[in-house]
Tab-separated table of C-alpha atoms in Angstrom:
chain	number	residue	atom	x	y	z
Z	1	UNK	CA	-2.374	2.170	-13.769
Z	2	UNK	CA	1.404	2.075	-12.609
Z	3	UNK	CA	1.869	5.922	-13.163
Z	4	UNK	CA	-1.299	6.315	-11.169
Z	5	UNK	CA	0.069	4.252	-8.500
Z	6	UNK	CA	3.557	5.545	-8.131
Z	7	UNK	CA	1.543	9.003	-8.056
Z	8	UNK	CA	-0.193	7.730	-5.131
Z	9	UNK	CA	2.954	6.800	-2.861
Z	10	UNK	CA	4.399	10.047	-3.512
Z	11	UNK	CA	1.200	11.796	-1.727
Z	12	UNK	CA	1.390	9.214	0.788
Z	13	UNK	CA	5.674	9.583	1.491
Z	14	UNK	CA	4.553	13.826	1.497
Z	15	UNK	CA	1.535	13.153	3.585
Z	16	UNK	CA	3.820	11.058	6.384
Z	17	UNK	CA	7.011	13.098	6.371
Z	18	UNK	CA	5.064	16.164	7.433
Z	19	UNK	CA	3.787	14.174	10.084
Z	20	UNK	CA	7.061	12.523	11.661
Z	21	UNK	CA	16.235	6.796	12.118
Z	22	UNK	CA	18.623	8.678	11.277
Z	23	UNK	CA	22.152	8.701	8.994
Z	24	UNK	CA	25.269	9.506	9.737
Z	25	UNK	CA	25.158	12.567	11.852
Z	26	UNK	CA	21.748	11.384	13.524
Z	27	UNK	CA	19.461	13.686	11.483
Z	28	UNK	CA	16.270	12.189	9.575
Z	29	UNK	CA	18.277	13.617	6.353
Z	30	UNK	CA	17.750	10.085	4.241
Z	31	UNK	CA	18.523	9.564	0.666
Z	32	UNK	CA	16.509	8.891	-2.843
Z	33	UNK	CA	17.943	5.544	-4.911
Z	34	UNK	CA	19.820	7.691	-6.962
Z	35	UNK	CA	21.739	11.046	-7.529
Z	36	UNK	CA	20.151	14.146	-8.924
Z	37	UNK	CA	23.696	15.513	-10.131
Z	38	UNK	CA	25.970	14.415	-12.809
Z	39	UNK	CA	29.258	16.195	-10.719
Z	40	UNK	CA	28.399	17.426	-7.681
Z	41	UNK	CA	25.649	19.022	-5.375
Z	42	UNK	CA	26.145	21.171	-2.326
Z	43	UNK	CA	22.967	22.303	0.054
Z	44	UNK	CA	21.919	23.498	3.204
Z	45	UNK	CA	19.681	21.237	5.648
Z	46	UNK	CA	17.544	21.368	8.500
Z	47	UNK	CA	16.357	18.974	11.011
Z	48	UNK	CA	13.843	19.429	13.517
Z	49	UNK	CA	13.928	16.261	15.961
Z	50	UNK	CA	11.067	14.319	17.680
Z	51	UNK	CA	12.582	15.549	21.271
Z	52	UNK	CA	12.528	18.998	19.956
Z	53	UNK	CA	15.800	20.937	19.264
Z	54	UNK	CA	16.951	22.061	15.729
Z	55	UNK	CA	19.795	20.948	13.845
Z	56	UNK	CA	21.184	22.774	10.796
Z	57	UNK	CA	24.201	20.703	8.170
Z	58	UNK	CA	25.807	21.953	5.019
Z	59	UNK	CA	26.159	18.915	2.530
Z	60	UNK	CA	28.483	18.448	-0.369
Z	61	UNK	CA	28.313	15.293	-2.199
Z	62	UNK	CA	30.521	13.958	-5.430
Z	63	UNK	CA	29.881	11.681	-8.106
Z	64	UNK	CA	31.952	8.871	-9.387
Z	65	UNK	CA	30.316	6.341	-11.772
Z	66	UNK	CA	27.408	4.819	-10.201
Z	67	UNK	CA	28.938	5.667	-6.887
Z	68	UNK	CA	28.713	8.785	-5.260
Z	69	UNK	CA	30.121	10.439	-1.895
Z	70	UNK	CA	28.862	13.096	0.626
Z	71	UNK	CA	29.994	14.912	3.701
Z	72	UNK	CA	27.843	16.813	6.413
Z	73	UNK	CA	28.611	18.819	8.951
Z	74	UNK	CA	26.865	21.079	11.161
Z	75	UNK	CA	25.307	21.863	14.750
Z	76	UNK	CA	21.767	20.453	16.613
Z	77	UNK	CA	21.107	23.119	19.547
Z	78	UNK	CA	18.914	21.252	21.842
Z	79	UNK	CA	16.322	22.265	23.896
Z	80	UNK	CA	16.735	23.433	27.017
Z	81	UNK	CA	20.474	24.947	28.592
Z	82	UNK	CA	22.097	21.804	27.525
Z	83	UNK	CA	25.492	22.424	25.036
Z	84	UNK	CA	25.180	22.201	20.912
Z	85	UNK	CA	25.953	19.063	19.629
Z	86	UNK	CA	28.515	19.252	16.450
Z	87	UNK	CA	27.382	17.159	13.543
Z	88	UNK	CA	29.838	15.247	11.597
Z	89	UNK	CA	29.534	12.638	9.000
Z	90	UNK	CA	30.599	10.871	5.859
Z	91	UNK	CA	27.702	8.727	3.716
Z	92	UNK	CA	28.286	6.287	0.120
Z	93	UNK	CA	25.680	5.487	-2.299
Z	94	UNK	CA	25.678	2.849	-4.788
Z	95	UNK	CA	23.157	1.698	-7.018
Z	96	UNK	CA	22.649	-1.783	-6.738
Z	97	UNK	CA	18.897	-2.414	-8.437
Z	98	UNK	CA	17.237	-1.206	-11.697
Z	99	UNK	CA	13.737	-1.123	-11.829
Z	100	UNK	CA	12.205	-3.827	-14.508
Z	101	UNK	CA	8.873	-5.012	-15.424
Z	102	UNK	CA	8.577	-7.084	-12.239
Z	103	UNK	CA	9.974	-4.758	-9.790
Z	104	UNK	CA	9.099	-1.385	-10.167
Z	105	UNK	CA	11.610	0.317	-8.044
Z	106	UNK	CA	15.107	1.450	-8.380
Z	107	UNK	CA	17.398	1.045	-5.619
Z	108	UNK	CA	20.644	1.795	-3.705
Z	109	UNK	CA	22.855	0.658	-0.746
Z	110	UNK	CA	23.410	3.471	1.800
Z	111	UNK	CA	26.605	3.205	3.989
Z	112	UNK	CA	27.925	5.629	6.599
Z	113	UNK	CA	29.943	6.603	9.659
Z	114	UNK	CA	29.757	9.912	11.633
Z	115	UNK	CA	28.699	11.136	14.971
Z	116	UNK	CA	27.291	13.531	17.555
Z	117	UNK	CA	30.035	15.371	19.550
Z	118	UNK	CA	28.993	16.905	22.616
Z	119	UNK	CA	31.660	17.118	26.280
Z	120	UNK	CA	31.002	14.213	28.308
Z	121	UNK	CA	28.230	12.377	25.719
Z	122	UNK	CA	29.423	12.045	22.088
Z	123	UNK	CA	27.926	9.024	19.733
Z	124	UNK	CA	29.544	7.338	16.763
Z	125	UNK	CA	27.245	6.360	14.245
Z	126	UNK	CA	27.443	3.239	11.437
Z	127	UNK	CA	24.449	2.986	9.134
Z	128	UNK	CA	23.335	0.979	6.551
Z	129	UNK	CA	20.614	0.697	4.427
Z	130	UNK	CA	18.752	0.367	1.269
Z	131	UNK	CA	16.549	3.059	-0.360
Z	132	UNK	CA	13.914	1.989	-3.052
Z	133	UNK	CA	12.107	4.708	-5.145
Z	134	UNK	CA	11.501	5.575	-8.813
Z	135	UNK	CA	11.242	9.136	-10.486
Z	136	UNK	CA	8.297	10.186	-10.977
Z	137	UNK	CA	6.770	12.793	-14.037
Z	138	UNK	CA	3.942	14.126	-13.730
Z	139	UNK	CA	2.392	15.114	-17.147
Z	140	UNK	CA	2.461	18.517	-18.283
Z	141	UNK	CA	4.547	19.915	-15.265
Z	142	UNK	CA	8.502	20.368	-15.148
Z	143	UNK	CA	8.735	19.197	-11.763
Z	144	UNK	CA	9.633	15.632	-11.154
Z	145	UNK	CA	9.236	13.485	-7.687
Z	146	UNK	CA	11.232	11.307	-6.679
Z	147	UNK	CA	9.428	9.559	-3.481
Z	148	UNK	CA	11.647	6.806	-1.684
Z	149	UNK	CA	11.793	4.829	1.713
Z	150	UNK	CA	14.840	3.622	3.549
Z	151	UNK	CA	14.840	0.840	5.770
Z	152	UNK	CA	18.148	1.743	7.826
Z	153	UNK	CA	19.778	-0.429	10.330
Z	154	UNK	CA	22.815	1.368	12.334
Z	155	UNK	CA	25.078	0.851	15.113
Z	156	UNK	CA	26.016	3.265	17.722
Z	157	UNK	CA	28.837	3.413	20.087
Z	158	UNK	CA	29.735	6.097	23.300
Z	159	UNK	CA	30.233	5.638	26.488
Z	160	UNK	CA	26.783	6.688	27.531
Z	161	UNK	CA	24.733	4.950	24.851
Z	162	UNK	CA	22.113	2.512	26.020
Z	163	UNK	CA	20.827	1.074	22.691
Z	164	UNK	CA	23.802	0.082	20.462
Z	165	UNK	CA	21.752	-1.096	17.578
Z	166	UNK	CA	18.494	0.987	16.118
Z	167	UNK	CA	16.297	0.987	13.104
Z	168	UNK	CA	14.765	3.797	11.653
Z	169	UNK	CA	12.479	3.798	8.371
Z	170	UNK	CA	12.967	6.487	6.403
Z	171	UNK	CA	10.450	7.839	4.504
Z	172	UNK	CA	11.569	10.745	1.687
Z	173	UNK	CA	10.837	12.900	-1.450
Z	174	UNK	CA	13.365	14.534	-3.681
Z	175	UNK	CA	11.660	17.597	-5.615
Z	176	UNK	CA	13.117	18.185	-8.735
Z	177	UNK	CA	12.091	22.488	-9.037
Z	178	UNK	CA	14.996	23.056	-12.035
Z	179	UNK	CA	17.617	21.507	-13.422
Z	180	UNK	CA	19.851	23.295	-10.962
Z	181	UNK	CA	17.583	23.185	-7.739
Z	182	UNK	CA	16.116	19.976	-6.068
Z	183	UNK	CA	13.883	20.693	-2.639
Z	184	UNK	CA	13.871	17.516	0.020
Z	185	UNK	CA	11.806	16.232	2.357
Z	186	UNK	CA	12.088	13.504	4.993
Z	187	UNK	CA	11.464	11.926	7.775
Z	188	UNK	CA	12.476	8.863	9.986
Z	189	UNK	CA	10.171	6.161	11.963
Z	190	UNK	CA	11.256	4.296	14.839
Z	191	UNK	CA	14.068	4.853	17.435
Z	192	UNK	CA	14.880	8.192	15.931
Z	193	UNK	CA	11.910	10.173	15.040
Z	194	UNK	CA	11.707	13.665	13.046
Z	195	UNK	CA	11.933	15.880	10.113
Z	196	UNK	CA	14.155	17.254	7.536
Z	197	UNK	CA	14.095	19.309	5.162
Z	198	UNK	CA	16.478	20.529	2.448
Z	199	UNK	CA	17.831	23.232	-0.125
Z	200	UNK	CA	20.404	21.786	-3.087
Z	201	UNK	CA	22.355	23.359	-6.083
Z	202	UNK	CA	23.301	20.327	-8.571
Z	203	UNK	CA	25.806	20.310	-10.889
């Protein structure tokens, strides 16, 4: 019955991402409760947000214990004959709960600080949050799921900024396709809304 139901919230995180915030550099790029690398990872990412635009990030994240550390950079060219928008930002994960026969789900604290650099408009970004998920294996395949959500609270400060504390809910699934090769999918509800997607080499 649990396997069955943990199979169902992975169709339903799938089923919503491809239908929709944001982390350090303002892209819907969330994180699953734990790492899918032992040393490091490195990948490419794209985000298409709610507004319209596209942003593209490398990522390289590094393990240490049960804490691990990543870095993103990249560019969002926006719609329209506006400027791009350089993407820079730093993100920690810890794990901080183990599933157990009472609560189901694994879970980490997600910390970060980056920003959106554009002349004239640039944002610094602070969030926080908690992502809560569990691995999932289905029977009789090599792929495993791992489906997550993470509630994110963040703080945002620029000189033309408005609304200097958001939410976003973000709603993910890390695809386990090898043991070298992990696919990603996510999205973000709330003041920041979009998609991401995302191609990682684990080490």
């Amino acid at each position: 019955m649990r396997r069955n139901a943990t199979l169902a919230i992975a169709a339903v995180f799938t089923v919503l991402a491809t239908g929709a915030g944001a982390q350090a550099t303002g892209t819907t790029t969330f994180n699953a409760p734990y790492r899918a690398f032992q040393r490091s990872e490195i990948g490419v990412l794209m985000s298409f947000p709610n507004g319209g635009g596209t942003a593209v990030e490398g990522a390289y994240r590094k393990a240490s214990g049960k804490f691990d550390i990543g870095f993103k950079a990249g560019f969002l060219d926006t719609p329209g004959p506006g400027n791009s928008v350089l993407l820079l930002g730093a993100e920690a994960r810890e794990r901080v709960i183990t599933h157990t026969v009472d609560f189901p789900l694994d879970g980490a604290l997600i910390v970060g600080a980056g920003g959106e650099f554009v002349s004239g408009s640039s944002a610094f970004l602070f969030p926080v949050g908690l992502s809560l998920g569990r691995r999932v294996n289905p029977q009789g395949s090599t792929v495993s799921i791992v489906p997550y959500v993470q509630p994110t609270l963040f703080l945002i400060a620029g000189s033309n900024v408005v609304d200097h504390v958001q939410f976003a809910l973000g709603l993910g699934a890390d695809f386990r396709l090898s043991r070298a090769f992990d696919a990603r999918l996510s999205a973000g509800l709330g003041d920041t809304e979009g998609v991401s997607i995302g191609a990682v080499w684990v080490h």
